[in-house]
mmCIF file of C-alpha atoms in Angstrom:
data_model
loop_
_atom_site.group_PDB
_atom_site.id
_atom_site.type_symbol
_atom_site.label_atom_id
_atom_site.label_comp_id
_atom_site.label_asym_id
_atom_site.label_seq_id
_atom_site.Cartn_x
_atom_site.Cartn_y
_atom_site.Cartn_z
ATOM 1 C CA MET A 1098 77.889 107.494 82.715
ATOM 2 C CA ASN A 1099 80.703 108.339 85.766
ATOM 3 C CA LYS A 1100 84.057 107.828 85.271
ATOM 4 C CA ASN A 1101 86.115 105.812 87.895
ATOM 5 C CA PRO A 1102 88.348 108.520 89.090
ATOM 6 C CA VAL A 1103 91.211 105.897 88.189
ATOM 7 C CA ASP A 1104 90.422 106.569 84.435
ATOM 8 C CA VAL A 1105 90.860 110.116 85.302
ATOM 9 C CA PRO A 1106 94.041 111.329 84.934
ATOM 10 C CA PHE A 1107 95.440 113.106 87.304
ATOM 11 C CA HIS A 1108 95.311 116.921 85.535
ATOM 12 C CA ALA A 1109 92.454 116.315 84.658
ATOM 13 C CA ARG A 1110 91.240 115.736 88.260
ATOM 14 C CA HIS A 1111 89.730 118.926 90.229
ATOM 15 C CA GLU A 1112 91.975 120.925 92.729
ATOM 16 C CA ASP A 1113 89.620 119.461 96.431
ATOM 17 C CA GLU A 1114 89.481 115.585 95.147
ATOM 18 C CA LEU A 1115 90.669 113.588 97.565
ATOM 19 C CA LEU A 1116 94.008 110.760 97.513
ATOM 20 C CA THR A 1117 94.249 108.156 99.368
ATOM 21 C CA LEU A 1118 98.209 107.206 100.168
ATOM 22 C CA ASP A 1119 98.579 104.369 97.686
ATOM 23 C CA GLU A 1120 97.081 106.463 94.750
ATOM 24 C CA VAL A 1121 99.426 109.148 95.580
ATOM 25 C CA ALA A 1122 102.079 106.261 94.936
ATOM 26 C CA GLU A 1123 100.948 105.051 92.350
ATOM 27 C CA ILE A 1124 100.996 109.027 90.845
ATOM 28 C CA LEU A 1125 104.394 109.139 91.744
ATOM 29 C CA MET A 1126 105.110 105.845 90.676
ATOM 30 C CA THR A 1127 106.776 104.938 93.989
ATOM 31 C CA SER A 1128 106.059 102.319 96.358
ATOM 32 C CA PRO A 1129 103.580 103.072 99.157
ATOM 33 C CA ASN A 1130 106.146 102.634 102.072
ATOM 34 C CA THR A 1131 108.338 105.251 99.997
ATOM 35 C CA VAL A 1132 104.815 108.086 100.441
ATOM 36 C CA ARG A 1133 104.212 106.242 104.178
ATOM 37 C CA TRP A 1134 107.933 107.026 105.034
ATOM 38 C CA TRP A 1135 108.048 110.913 103.064
ATOM 39 C CA ARG A 1136 105.127 111.253 105.415
ATOM 40 C CA GLN A 1137 107.089 109.851 108.843
ATOM 41 C CA ILE A 1138 109.781 112.259 108.166
ATOM 42 C CA GLY A 1139 108.279 115.539 106.786
ATOM 43 C CA THR A 1140 109.184 115.527 103.276
ATOM 44 C CA GLY A 1141 106.639 114.240 101.424
ATOM 45 C CA PRO A 1142 102.993 115.624 100.595
ATOM 46 C CA ASP A 1143 100.760 116.749 103.305
ATOM 47 C CA PHE A 1144 98.199 114.885 104.732
ATOM 48 C CA PHE A 1145 95.081 114.297 107.032
ATOM 49 C CA LYS A 1146 92.731 111.704 107.970
ATOM 50 C CA ILE A 1147 89.279 111.296 108.063
ATOM 51 C CA GLY A 1148 88.164 108.937 109.999
ATOM 52 C CA ARG A 1149 91.323 106.108 110.261
ATOM 53 C CA ARG A 1150 92.119 107.002 106.017
ATOM 54 C CA LEU A 1151 94.876 108.721 105.164
ATOM 55 C CA TYR A 1152 93.625 111.368 102.144
ATOM 56 C CA THR A 1153 95.426 114.420 100.532
ATOM 57 C CA THR A 1154 94.534 116.301 97.673
ATOM 58 C CA VAL A 1155 94.947 117.237 94.120
ATOM 59 C CA GLY A 1156 95.619 120.431 94.256
ATOM 60 C CA ASP A 1157 98.219 120.515 97.894
ATOM 61 C CA LEU A 1158 99.751 116.989 95.084
ATOM 62 C CA ARG A 1159 99.927 118.851 92.651
ATOM 63 C CA ARG A 1160 101.533 122.258 95.075
ATOM 64 C CA TRP A 1161 104.006 119.237 96.824
ATOM 65 C CA ILE A 1162 105.725 118.029 92.865
ATOM 66 C CA ARG A 1163 105.633 122.087 92.167
ATOM 67 C CA GLU A 1164 108.206 122.804 94.978
ATOM 68 C CA GLN A 1165 110.323 119.701 94.728
ATOM 69 C CA ARG A 1166 111.152 120.737 91.380
ATOM 70 C CA LEU A 1167 111.758 124.429 92.154
ATOM 71 C CA ALA A 1168 114.012 122.761 94.579
ATOM 72 C CA SER A 1169 115.708 121.185 92.341
ATOM 73 C CA GLN A 1170 116.273 124.409 90.001
ATOM 74 C CA PRO A 1171 120.474 125.680 91.138
ATOM 75 C CA VAL A 1172 120.172 128.539 92.531
ATOM 76 C CA ILE A 1173 122.307 130.301 90.506
ATOM 77 C CA GLY A 1174 122.085 129.814 87.128
ATOM 78 C CA ARG A 1175 124.836 127.950 84.870
ATOM 79 C CA PRO A 1176 127.111 129.767 82.917
ATOM 80 C CA LYS A 1177 126.560 130.813 79.400
ATOM 81 C CA ALA A 1178 128.901 129.521 76.532
ATOM 82 C CA VAL A 1179 130.407 132.946 75.182
#
């Protein structure tokens, strides 16, 4: 019996699996319009078209999430208490 891809947790999905813009919004817990805006201004995950539909891969989304996490960390660490 095949599982519905939506039922498979994000961490268990294959790197090459395709995700729609709406699925990305659900994974990131934001609205599809926010993801569309990020795409428009060039700050969101990479998307590509197949026909008229937009897709990204699980691997590309994971890479983008990792980049966001690393970008939010301070370059210089906080001073340690003596």
